[in-house]
Amino acid sequence: MVEFTLPANSRVRAGKKFPAPAGAKRVKSFKIYRWDPDAGENPRTDIFNVDLDACGPMVLDALIKIKNEVDPSLTFRRSCREGICGSCAMNIDGTNTLACLKPIDEVKGEVRIYPLPHMPVVKDLVPDLTQAYAQLRSIEPWLKSDTPSPPDGERMQSREERAKLDGLWECILCFCCTTSCPSYWWNGDRYLGPAVLLAAYRWIADSRDEYTGERLDALQDPYKLYRCHTIMNCAVTCPKGLNPGQAIGEIKSLILERQV
């Protein structure tokens, strides 16, 4: 019989439990993934019992309260608290989303909080996004044009041309979609993933960009683009309601049109 063993320090163990303050009437348990690379120990899950009557309505409010009042070593990213920056992306109750947009009351029972899946962890709830941002840079996500810009104005678009960018420019690069994609889990070193391909199509679809052909050439690769198998986890999990799978399909259609 084949036996499989996990790498050292990979098995998650039960951690500490922190009770709610005395007299708390509305208590919610938060089970949070903890891992400190400097400690040399296995990851653990700590349970924090929070008084909801003394806490804001969102999961991020609870995390901030825990860090400020219970355990200052708890580590996570956050910034705008308005679903704009994408910093607080994490896996909450089994779904990748933004902690600042996830109401605590939507979670039945214990709130389980983990870092974005299938990413190296820096500490606790902080994923290492180095590879994802390198892939973003590779598609050159900025306007490329050889035509000089008007000296006394902006590059103009019609209303119809501008409408083609809706559903694309709103992406905040939280990478909830990318880290929910099985194709990215298995081929993340070569497949660009939903977030980056959505960003690529945003510039391909922009009428002001003059490098559409070059952009399509760069994406015509068995792995960069075609590892997408339209599983559509990306559209289900996007906290902004975008559809990266549709954008990927549009890129494939444009490449196919050039071959006909």
XYZ file of N, CA and C in Angstrom:
780
model
N 0.840 -1.190 0.000
C 0.000 0.000 0.000
C 0.882 1.250 0.000
N 0.507 2.209 -0.839
C 1.267 3.459 -0.901
C 0.923 4.324 0.304
N 1.937 4.908 0.916
C 1.728 5.809 2.042
C 2.192 7.212 1.657
N 1.347 8.171 1.963
C 1.686 9.557 1.678
C 1.915 10.291 2.996
N 2.969 11.064 3.050
C 3.255 11.839 4.253
C 3.248 13.318 3.913
N 2.737 14.115 4.815
C 2.705 15.560 4.625
C 4.075 16.162 4.925
N 4.406 17.276 4.281
C 5.660 17.957 4.608
C 5.689 18.384 6.075
N 6.876 18.599 6.581
C 7.017 19.036 7.970
C 6.269 20.338 8.205
N 5.652 20.443 9.361
C 4.944 21.653 9.785
C 3.759 22.018 8.890
N 3.146 21.027 8.239
C 2.023 21.329 7.356
C 0.670 20.948 7.956
N 0.659 20.122 8.978
C -0.605 19.698 9.577
C -1.123 20.785 10.519
N -2.353 21.223 10.279
C -2.929 22.293 11.100
C -3.443 21.707 12.413
N -3.032 22.298 13.520
C -3.444 21.795 14.829
C -4.406 22.776 15.496
N -5.067 22.328 16.521
C -5.944 23.197 17.304
C -5.094 24.171 18.110
N -5.563 25.400 18.191
C -4.795 26.437 18.878
C -5.452 26.900 20.175
N -5.341 28.168 20.444
C -5.841 28.747 21.687
C -7.312 29.124 21.556
N -7.971 29.222 22.693
C -9.357 29.690 22.735
C -9.436 30.917 23.629
N -10.085 31.944 23.104
C -10.209 33.195 23.836
C -11.683 33.447 24.128
N -12.057 33.496 25.395
C -13.475 33.658 25.744
C -13.964 35.085 25.488
N -15.275 35.216 25.385
C -15.890 36.539 25.252
C -15.840 37.264 26.592
N -15.940 38.588 26.590
C -15.951 39.326 27.859
C -17.128 38.900 28.738
N -16.955 39.009 30.012
C -18.024 38.659 30.949
C -19.256 39.519 30.681
N -20.401 38.896 30.679
C -21.651 39.629 30.481
C -22.072 39.763 29.035
N -21.257 39.293 28.098
C -21.615 39.391 26.677
C -22.832 38.515 26.399
N -23.799 39.071 25.664
C -25.041 38.348 25.382
C -25.105 37.812 23.949
N -24.516 38.546 23.013
C -24.516 38.088 21.607
C -23.087 37.735 21.228
N -22.760 36.453 21.335
C -21.377 36.012 21.148
C -21.263 35.224 19.843
N -20.199 35.524 19.088
C -19.913 34.811 17.843
C -18.487 34.287 17.899
N -18.292 33.036 17.470
C -16.958 32.445 17.467
C -16.305 32.635 16.105
N -15.030 33.030 16.135
C -14.233 33.203 14.922
C -13.046 32.249 14.998
N -13.026 31.298 14.075
C -11.935 30.319 14.020
C -10.946 30.787 12.961
N -9.762 31.201 13.386
C -8.827 31.918 12.512
C -7.512 31.142 12.363
N -7.080 31.010 11.119
C -5.812 30.339 10.798
C -4.647 31.196 11.269
N -3.707 30.559 11.962
C -2.520 31.269 12.459
C -1.259 30.502 12.053
N -0.284 31.234 11.569
C 1.021 30.630 11.285
C 2.083 31.709 11.304
N 3.110 31.470 12.096
C 4.231 32.401 12.217
C 5.478 31.705 11.685
N 6.060 32.190 10.578
C 7.225 31.503 9.997
C 8.434 31.496 10.920
N 8.488 32.423 11.857
C 9.642 32.493 12.754
C 9.529 31.544 13.947
N 8.325 31.002 14.174
C 8.124 30.163 15.353
C 8.575 28.730 15.129
N 8.617 28.297 13.851
C 9.022 26.933 13.562
C 8.022 25.884 13.997
N 6.751 26.273 14.126
C 5.701 25.360 14.580
C 4.669 25.134 13.487
N 3.850 24.105 13.676
C 2.754 23.851 12.756
C 1.750 25.000 12.775
N 1.039 25.189 11.663
C -0.064 26.150 11.704
C -1.108 25.699 12.727
N -1.906 26.649 13.200
C -2.948 26.317 14.160
C -4.192 27.161 13.862
N -5.290 26.805 14.443
C -6.495 27.623 14.348
C -6.893 28.067 15.752
N -6.874 29.365 15.978
C -7.304 29.934 17.246
C -8.781 30.294 17.173
N -9.464 30.183 18.279
C -10.882 30.519 18.343
C -11.062 31.736 19.246
N -11.649 32.775 18.680
C -11.910 34.016 19.409
C -13.424 34.194 19.525
N -13.911 34.356 20.733
C -15.327 34.612 20.964
C -15.531 36.115 21.137
N -16.316 36.697 20.246
C -16.460 38.145 20.165
C -17.873 38.566 20.553
N -17.970 39.633 21.314
C -19.253 40.230 21.677
C -19.739 41.086 20.505
N -20.756 40.616 19.796
C -21.227 41.329 18.608
C -21.878 42.662 18.952
N -22.325 42.824 20.169
C -22.919 44.099 20.568
C -21.868 45.198 20.711
N -20.592 44.808 20.733
C -19.496 45.779 20.833
C -18.593 45.689 19.608
N -19.171 45.288 18.483
C -18.378 45.079 17.275
C -19.158 45.543 16.060
N -18.462 46.009 15.040
C -19.097 46.402 13.792
C -19.694 45.212 13.077
N -20.424 45.437 11.978
C -21.187 44.360 11.333
C -20.394 43.450 10.394
N -19.203 43.857 9.984
C -18.452 43.096 8.990
C -17.368 42.225 9.628
N -16.952 41.201 8.901
C -15.903 40.314 9.395
C -14.624 41.098 9.667
N -14.330 42.079 8.825
C -13.123 42.880 9.053
C -13.211 43.641 10.372
N -14.408 44.098 10.734
C -14.573 44.770 12.027
C -14.184 43.838 13.169
N -14.580 42.575 13.066
C -14.236 41.604 14.101
C -12.729 41.354 14.151
N -12.106 41.250 12.973
C -10.653 41.029 12.945
C -9.902 42.204 13.574
N -10.335 43.406 13.262
C -9.685 44.589 13.839
C -9.892 44.623 15.348
N -11.095 44.275 15.795
C -11.379 44.251 17.227
C -10.498 43.217 17.939
N -10.376 42.040 17.333
C -9.529 40.994 17.926
C -8.083 41.465 18.019
N -7.583 42.082 16.953
C -6.197 42.545 16.945
C -5.971 43.668 17.970
N -6.929 44.575 18.058
C -6.780 45.724 18.961
C -6.968 45.367 20.430
N -7.853 44.401 20.707
C -8.262 44.178 22.091
C -7.862 42.822 22.666
N -7.549 41.854 21.806
C -7.293 40.497 22.314
C -5.878 40.020 21.989
N -5.526 40.001 20.710
C -4.233 39.445 20.301
C -3.597 40.342 19.241
N -2.704 41.233 19.640
C -2.083 42.159 18.677
C -1.176 41.479 17.665
N -0.851 40.196 17.866
C 0.018 39.504 16.918
C -0.744 38.995 15.695
N -2.070 39.034 15.717
C -2.866 38.595 14.572
C -2.528 39.476 13.371
N -2.209 38.836 12.242
C -1.700 39.563 11.082
C -2.618 39.377 9.882
N -3.022 40.491 9.286
C -3.837 40.470 8.074
C -3.674 41.807 7.364
N -4.051 41.838 6.089
C -3.996 43.077 5.312
C -5.359 43.751 5.315
N -5.371 45.060 5.357
C -6.606 45.826 5.192
C -6.223 47.266 4.942
N -7.101 47.984 4.277
C -6.809 49.384 3.993
C -8.087 50.212 3.922
N -8.804 50.126 2.795
C -9.896 51.080 2.551
C -11.145 50.787 3.362
N -11.416 49.529 3.666
C -12.620 49.081 4.376
C -13.896 49.350 3.588
N -13.769 49.563 2.273
C -14.933 49.889 1.439
C -15.017 49.033 0.175
N -14.286 47.935 0.101
C -14.337 47.074 -1.072
C -13.710 47.683 -2.300
N -12.722 48.549 -2.111
C -12.090 49.240 -3.225
C -10.651 48.792 -3.434
N -9.918 48.561 -2.347
C -8.486 48.271 -2.484
C -8.191 46.790 -2.679
N -9.051 45.906 -2.190
C -8.822 44.470 -2.328
C -7.843 43.882 -1.332
N -7.360 44.677 -0.384
C -6.321 44.202 0.539
C -6.789 43.059 1.429
N -8.040 43.114 1.888
C -8.497 42.170 2.908
C -9.123 40.919 2.304
N -8.673 40.514 1.118
C -9.164 39.276 0.514
C -8.700 38.082 1.342
N -9.622 37.183 1.651
C -9.308 35.973 2.405
C -10.441 34.973 2.223
N -10.266 33.781 2.725
C -11.293 32.750 2.609
C -12.131 32.753 3.876
N -13.407 33.108 3.725
C -14.312 33.225 4.864
C -15.481 32.270 4.664
N -15.663 31.374 5.607
C -16.760 30.412 5.543
C -16.708 29.604 4.248
N -15.489 29.320 3.772
C -15.304 28.481 2.598
C -15.340 29.193 1.268
N -15.461 30.524 1.269
C -15.542 31.287 0.027
C -14.526 32.420 0.044
N -13.823 32.610 -1.072
C -12.910 33.740 -1.181
C -13.720 35.024 -1.328
N -13.446 35.996 -0.486
C -14.186 37.254 -0.544
C -13.400 38.329 0.197
N -13.985 39.516 0.314
C -13.362 40.618 1.042
C -13.947 40.693 2.447
N -13.084 40.718 3.444
C -13.556 40.754 4.828
C -14.359 42.017 5.118
N -14.043 43.102 4.411
C -14.739 44.365 4.671
C -16.148 44.377 4.097
N -16.450 43.461 3.164
C -17.779 43.399 2.556
C -18.599 42.209 3.049
N -18.020 41.357 3.867
C -18.712 40.149 4.323
C -19.394 40.402 5.661
N -20.733 40.476 5.680
C -21.437 40.661 6.955
C -21.301 39.436 7.851
N -21.057 39.673 9.118
C -20.941 38.569 10.073
C -22.246 37.777 10.139
N -23.371 38.464 10.055
C -24.671 37.803 10.193
C -24.975 36.837 9.057
N -24.242 36.933 7.933
C -24.467 36.005 6.829
C -23.902 34.615 7.108
N -23.036 34.507 8.086
C -22.380 33.233 8.384
C -23.145 32.528 9.501
N -23.606 31.326 9.209
C -24.302 30.527 10.209
C -23.281 29.804 11.081
N -23.405 29.995 12.368
C -22.482 29.325 13.284
C -21.112 29.982 13.300
N -20.105 29.169 13.520
C -18.724 29.638 13.645
C -18.222 30.251 12.343
N -17.501 31.361 12.434
C -16.920 32.011 11.264
C -15.503 31.484 11.071
N -15.291 30.748 9.990
C -13.977 30.152 9.706
C -13.219 31.057 8.736
N -12.023 31.486 9.129
C -11.260 32.445 8.336
C -9.861 31.889 8.056
N -9.546 31.794 6.757
C -8.249 31.287 6.313
C -7.682 32.248 5.260
N -6.370 32.190 5.005
C -5.813 32.996 3.905
C -6.297 32.474 2.562
N -6.125 33.253 1.506
C -6.489 32.808 0.169
C -5.810 31.469 -0.120
N -6.539 30.499 -0.676
C -5.981 29.153 -0.842
C -4.931 29.046 -1.944
N -4.092 28.049 -1.795
C -3.081 27.689 -2.802
C -2.111 28.839 -3.093
N -1.853 29.660 -2.091
C -0.824 30.695 -2.170
C 0.132 30.492 -1.001
N 1.426 30.752 -1.183
C 2.318 30.727 -0.024
C 1.842 31.749 1.009
N 1.979 31.401 2.269
C 1.531 32.291 3.344
C 2.735 33.020 3.936
N 2.621 34.342 4.047
C 3.657 35.145 4.680
C 3.540 35.027 6.192
N 2.324 35.250 6.698
C 2.026 35.076 8.115
C 0.516 35.156 8.308
N -0.019 34.279 9.119
C -1.450 34.264 9.442
C -2.324 34.349 8.185
N -3.016 35.465 7.993
C -3.964 35.614 6.886
C -3.380 36.374 5.701
N -2.068 36.518 5.658
C -1.407 37.294 4.601
C -0.795 36.353 3.564
N -1.350 36.308 2.343
C -0.753 35.478 1.290
C 0.376 36.208 0.570
N 1.290 35.447 0.010
C 2.373 36.014 -0.790
C 1.885 36.151 -2.231
N 1.687 37.388 -2.698
C 1.154 37.652 -4.032
C 2.246 38.011 -5.041
N 3.489 37.699 -4.720
C 4.604 38.049 -5.604
C 4.398 37.505 -7.015
N 4.041 36.222 -7.122
C 3.870 35.618 -8.440
C 2.694 36.230 -9.184
N 1.596 36.478 -8.494
C 0.416 37.051 -9.140
C 0.717 38.430 -9.719
N 1.458 39.242 -8.992
C 1.780 40.582 -9.494
C 2.813 40.526 -10.613
N 3.697 39.545 -10.568
C 4.638 39.363 -11.678
C 3.886 38.986 -12.952
N 2.882 38.138 -12.820
C 2.063 37.777 -13.974
C 1.280 38.982 -14.486
N 0.816 39.827 -13.579
C 0.116 41.046 -13.996
C 1.037 41.955 -14.796
N 2.258 42.128 -14.336
C 3.214 42.966 -15.069
C 3.484 42.402 -16.459
N 3.439 41.078 -16.592
C 3.779 40.457 -17.871
C 2.798 40.807 -18.981
N 1.556 41.173 -18.643
C 0.588 41.506 -19.691
C 0.566 43.018 -19.983
N 1.474 43.752 -19.334
C 1.619 45.196 -19.565
C 0.267 45.919 -19.448
N -0.255 46.027 -18.230
C -1.595 46.588 -18.027
C -1.613 48.118 -18.035
N -1.279 48.672 -19.168
C -1.336 50.122 -19.346
C -1.573 50.415 -20.824
N -2.018 51.607 -21.115
C -2.319 51.993 -22.494
C -1.041 52.049 -23.312
N -1.052 51.388 -24.480
C 0.098 51.391 -25.379
C -0.366 51.936 -26.729
N 0.262 53.011 -27.166
C -0.132 53.637 -28.420
C 1.057 54.341 -29.040
N 1.192 54.219 -30.356
C 2.245 54.938 -31.080
C 1.784 56.314 -31.537
N 0.478 56.519 -31.570
C -0.070 57.814 -31.977
C 0.079 58.803 -30.830
N 0.704 59.951 -31.080
C 0.865 60.937 -29.995
C -0.490 61.370 -29.455
N -0.558 61.587 -28.161
C -1.802 62.056 -27.562
C -2.064 63.496 -27.977
N -3.328 63.915 -28.057
C -3.639 65.295 -28.431
C -2.956 66.290 -27.492
N -2.364 67.337 -28.030
C -1.610 68.270 -27.182
C -2.484 69.044 -26.200
N -3.764 69.199 -26.530
C -4.618 70.024 -25.676
C -5.886 69.291 -25.253
N -5.818 67.970 -25.151
C -7.008 67.213 -24.768
C -6.676 65.770 -24.464
N -7.699 64.967 -24.332
C -7.523 63.558 -24.011
C -7.844 62.697 -25.223
N -7.467 61.438 -25.138
C -7.811 60.497 -26.199
C -9.309 60.183 -26.074
N -10.037 60.420 -27.121
C -11.489 60.347 -27.043
C -11.997 58.946 -27.385
N -13.145 58.613 -26.819
C -13.866 57.391 -27.125
C -15.338 57.733 -27.320
N -16.002 56.929 -28.131
C -17.456 57.077 -28.223
C -18.086 56.413 -26.996
N -19.351 56.680 -26.772
C -20.046 56.046 -25.653
C -20.057 54.526 -25.817
N -20.216 54.076 -27.052
C -20.248 52.644 -27.319
C -18.887 51.998 -27.030
N -17.810 52.683 -27.413
C -16.469 52.161 -27.141
C -16.204 52.107 -25.646
N -16.614 53.157 -24.951
C -16.404 53.187 -23.496
C -17.215 52.100 -22.787
N -18.407 51.803 -23.297
C -19.267 50.806 -22.663
C -18.641 49.416 -22.697
N -17.752 49.164 -23.667
C -17.107 47.860 -23.763
C -16.175 47.579 -22.588
N -15.808 48.606 -21.851
C -14.893 48.439 -20.716
C -15.631 48.153 -19.413
N -16.962 48.322 -19.410
C -17.724 48.026 -18.203
C -17.650 46.543 -17.884
N -17.467 46.242 -16.612
C -17.265 44.860 -16.204
C -15.812 44.433 -16.247
N -14.933 45.356 -16.651
C -13.497 45.069 -16.736
C -12.696 46.004 -15.828
N -12.948 47.308 -15.969
C -12.146 48.277 -15.213
C -12.416 48.202 -13.720
N -13.543 47.613 -13.306
C -13.904 47.585 -11.889
C -13.062 46.614 -11.064
N -12.299 45.752 -11.729
C -11.483 44.765 -11.008
C -10.506 45.458 -10.060
N -10.455 45.004 -8.806
C -9.581 45.620 -7.808
C -8.364 44.748 -7.491
N -8.179 43.674 -8.271
C -7.014 42.801 -8.118
C -6.884 42.247 -6.699
N -8.003 41.778 -6.174
C -7.963 41.112 -4.873
C -7.515 39.661 -5.008
N -7.598 39.115 -6.236
C -7.196 37.750 -6.575
C -8.065 36.687 -5.901
N -9.287 37.063 -5.494
C -10.227 36.054 -5.010
C -10.539 35.047 -6.115
N -10.690 35.545 -7.352
C -11.028 34.658 -8.466
C -9.873 33.726 -8.804
N -8.686 34.264 -8.877
C -7.517 33.465 -9.247
C -7.282 32.334 -8.256
N -7.408 32.622 -6.977
C -7.130 31.606 -5.962
C -8.303 30.658 -5.744
N -9.410 30.871 -6.450
C -10.519 29.916 -6.401
C -10.545 29.015 -7.632
N -9.592 29.199 -8.542
C -9.579 28.499 -9.830
C -8.726 27.238 -9.758
N -9.311 26.040 -9.914
C -8.506 24.807 -9.893
C -7.411 24.777 -10.955
N -7.675 25.361 -12.114
C -6.641 25.387 -13.155
C -5.420 26.172 -12.691
N -5.649 27.232 -11.928
C -4.525 28.011 -11.394
C -3.834 27.255 -10.268
N -4.593 26.508 -9.484
C -3.975 25.731 -8.413
C -2.924 24.780 -8.976
N -3.238 24.132 -10.115
C -2.338 23.106 -10.633
C -1.291 23.670 -11.610
N -1.584 24.820 -12.209
C -0.672 25.350 -13.239
C -0.352 26.825 -13.011
N -0.342 27.241 -11.766
C -0.158 28.652 -11.462
C 1.172 29.234 -11.903
N 2.159 28.379 -12.161
C 3.451 28.884 -12.613
C 3.411 29.292 -14.082
N 2.396 28.801 -14.851
C 2.341 29.111 -16.284
C 0.992 29.686 -16.718
N -0.079 29.271 -16.079
C -1.398 29.824 -16.395
C -1.544 31.176 -15.704
N -1.980 32.197 -16.429
C -2.033 33.555 -15.871
C -3.165 33.744 -14.868
N -4.226 32.979 -14.994
C -5.314 33.067 -14.036
C -6.349 34.110 -14.396
N -7.544 34.014 -13.814
C -8.678 34.869 -14.187
C -8.439 36.365 -14.003
N -7.844 36.772 -12.883
C -7.679 38.207 -12.622
C -6.762 38.858 -13.652
N -5.652 38.214 -13.949
C -4.693 38.777 -14.902
C -5.264 38.764 -16.319
N -5.983 37.710 -16.683
C -6.565 37.651 -18.026
C -7.703 38.656 -18.176
N -8.439 38.910 -17.109
C -9.443 39.977 -17.145
C -8.774 41.325 -17.387
N -7.649 41.557 -16.702
C -6.902 42.797 -16.894
C -6.355 42.895 -18.311
N -5.922 41.764 -18.859
C -5.417 41.757 -20.236
C -6.517 42.137 -21.216
N -7.705 41.580 -21.025
C -8.805 41.884 -21.949
C -9.269 43.329 -21.798
N -9.115 43.902 -20.619
C -9.487 45.305 -20.425
C -8.743 46.214 -21.411
N -7.480 45.890 -21.688
C -6.696 46.710 -22.630
C -6.891 46.265 -24.071
N -7.150 44.995 -24.281
C -7.472 44.522 -25.628
C -8.766 45.163 -26.125
N -9.723 45.341 -25.218
C -11.021 45.901 -25.578
C -11.027 47.419 -25.654
N -9.954 48.062 -25.230
C -9.904 49.526 -25.189
C -9.591 50.079 -26.581
N -10.496 50.872 -27.128
C -10.331 51.409 -28.486
C -9.129 52.337 -28.606
N -8.624 52.852 -27.523
C -7.489 53.779 -27.559
C -6.148 53.054 -27.629
N -6.149 51.764 -27.306
C -4.912 50.984 -27.317
C -4.632 50.487 -28.734
N -3.386 50.621 -29.189
C -3.023 50.265 -30.553
C -2.158 49.008 -30.637
N -2.125 48.223 -29.572
C -1.289 47.028 -29.546
C -2.117 45.760 -29.367
N -3.329 45.757 -29.899
C -4.199 44.586 -29.746
C -3.554 43.326 -30.311
N -2.981 43.411 -31.503
C -2.360 42.241 -32.120
C -1.236 41.680 -31.287
N -0.381 42.552 -30.798
C 0.748 42.104 -29.982
C 0.265 41.478 -28.674
N -0.782 42.053 -28.115
C -1.318 41.507 -26.856
C -1.894 40.113 -27.086
N -2.609 39.925 -28.180
C -3.161 38.603 -28.485
C -2.060 37.600 -28.788
N -1.014 38.050 -29.496
C 0.123 37.162 -29.771
C 0.737 36.654 -28.470
N 0.874 37.544 -27.514
C 1.521 37.175 -26.248
C 0.692 36.185 -25.444
N -0.630 36.190 -25.648
C -1.508 35.308 -24.888
C -1.772 33.979 -25.585
N -1.410 33.871 -26.856
C -1.680 32.648 -27.616
C -0.673 31.576 -27.223
N -0.987 30.929 -26.117
C -0.062 29.983 -25.498
C -0.890 28.873 -24.852
N -0.444 27.625 -24.933
C -1.224 26.523 -24.361
C -1.492 26.659 -22.872
N -0.627 27.396 -22.181
C -0.794 27.506 -20.737
C -1.276 28.891 -20.302
N -0.715 29.953 -20.814
C -1.076 31.298 -20.358
C -2.581 31.538 -20.393
N -3.208 31.108 -21.501
C -4.634 31.350 -21.717
C -5.460 30.070 -21.678
N -4.998 29.044 -22.349
C -5.857 27.884 -22.616
C -5.911 26.869 -21.483
N -5.295 27.150 -20.343
C -5.535 26.301 -19.179
C -6.902 26.594 -18.564
N -7.559 27.658 -18.987
C -8.920 27.934 -18.521
C -9.870 26.906 -19.107
N -10.594 26.208 -18.227
C -11.545 25.197 -18.670
C -12.979 25.599 -18.317
N -13.209 26.895 -18.182
C -14.541 27.472 -17.898
C -15.242 26.773 -16.737
N -14.507 26.547 -15.677
C -15.095 26.010 -14.454
C -16.000 27.055 -13.808
N -15.619 28.331 -13.974
C -16.412 29.491 -13.588
C -16.460 29.752 -12.077
N -15.560 29.142 -11.314
C -15.437 29.537 -9.911
C -15.140 31.028 -9.791
N -14.441 31.554 -10.789
C -14.023 32.955 -10.751
C -15.224 33.894 -10.691
N -16.235 33.629 -11.515
C -17.418 34.493 -11.546
C -18.250 34.332 -10.282
N -18.267 33.124 -9.729
C -19.068 32.871 -8.533
C -18.500 33.614 -7.325
N -17.186 33.668 -7.221
C -16.565 34.187 -5.999
C -16.224 35.671 -6.058
N -16.235 36.295 -7.250
C -15.803 37.691 -7.363
C -16.641 38.606 -6.475
N -16.030 39.300 -5.521
C -16.798 40.176 -4.625
C -17.334 41.429 -5.313
N -16.874 41.711 -6.529
C -17.362 42.868 -7.281
C -18.399 42.477 -8.331
N -18.739 41.190 -8.394
C -19.745 40.727 -9.333
C -19.295 40.705 -10.782
N -17.995 40.582 -11.021
C -17.464 40.560 -12.387
C -17.422 39.130 -12.916
N -17.156 38.995 -14.207
C -17.147 37.682 -14.839
C -15.851 37.480 -15.629
N -14.778 37.116 -14.955
C -13.507 36.882 -15.669
C -13.616 35.801 -16.723
N -14.437 34.790 -16.496
C -14.588 33.722 -17.469
C -15.087 34.226 -18.806
N -15.995 35.194 -18.775
C -16.493 35.775 -20.021
C -15.387 36.530 -20.741
N -14.584 37.275 -20.000
C -13.468 38.008 -20.603
C -12.472 37.048 -21.247
N -12.205 35.925 -20.580
C -11.297 34.933 -21.143
C -11.874 34.358 -22.430
N -13.178 34.118 -22.438
C -13.832 33.634 -23.645
C -13.730 34.619 -24.795
N -13.807 35.911 -24.495
C -13.673 36.941 -25.531
C -12.267 36.940 -26.129
N -11.267 36.739 -25.293
C -9.891 36.668 -25.803
C -9.740 35.469 -26.737
N -10.256 34.333 -26.316
C -10.179 33.140 -27.161
C -10.882 33.364 -28.504
N -12.029 34.047 -28.478
C -12.775 34.315 -29.720
C -11.987 35.215 -30.656
N -11.338 36.236 -30.099
C -10.548 37.140 -30.931
C -9.360 36.417 -31.564
N -8.724 35.536 -30.827
C -7.608 34.770 -31.381
C -8.110 33.836 -32.487
N -9.262 33.244 -32.264
C -9.830 32.352 -33.276
C -10.209 33.108 -34.545
N -10.761 34.306 -34.392
C -11.142 35.116 -35.558
C -9.938 35.428 -36.428
N -8.781 35.612 -35.842
C -7.587 35.927 -36.627
C -7.112 34.731 -37.438
N -7.527 33.524 -37.015
C -7.064 32.320 -37.704
C -7.996 31.887 -38.824
N -9.188 32.452 -38.868
C -10.173 32.056 -39.893
C -9.838 32.704 -41.220
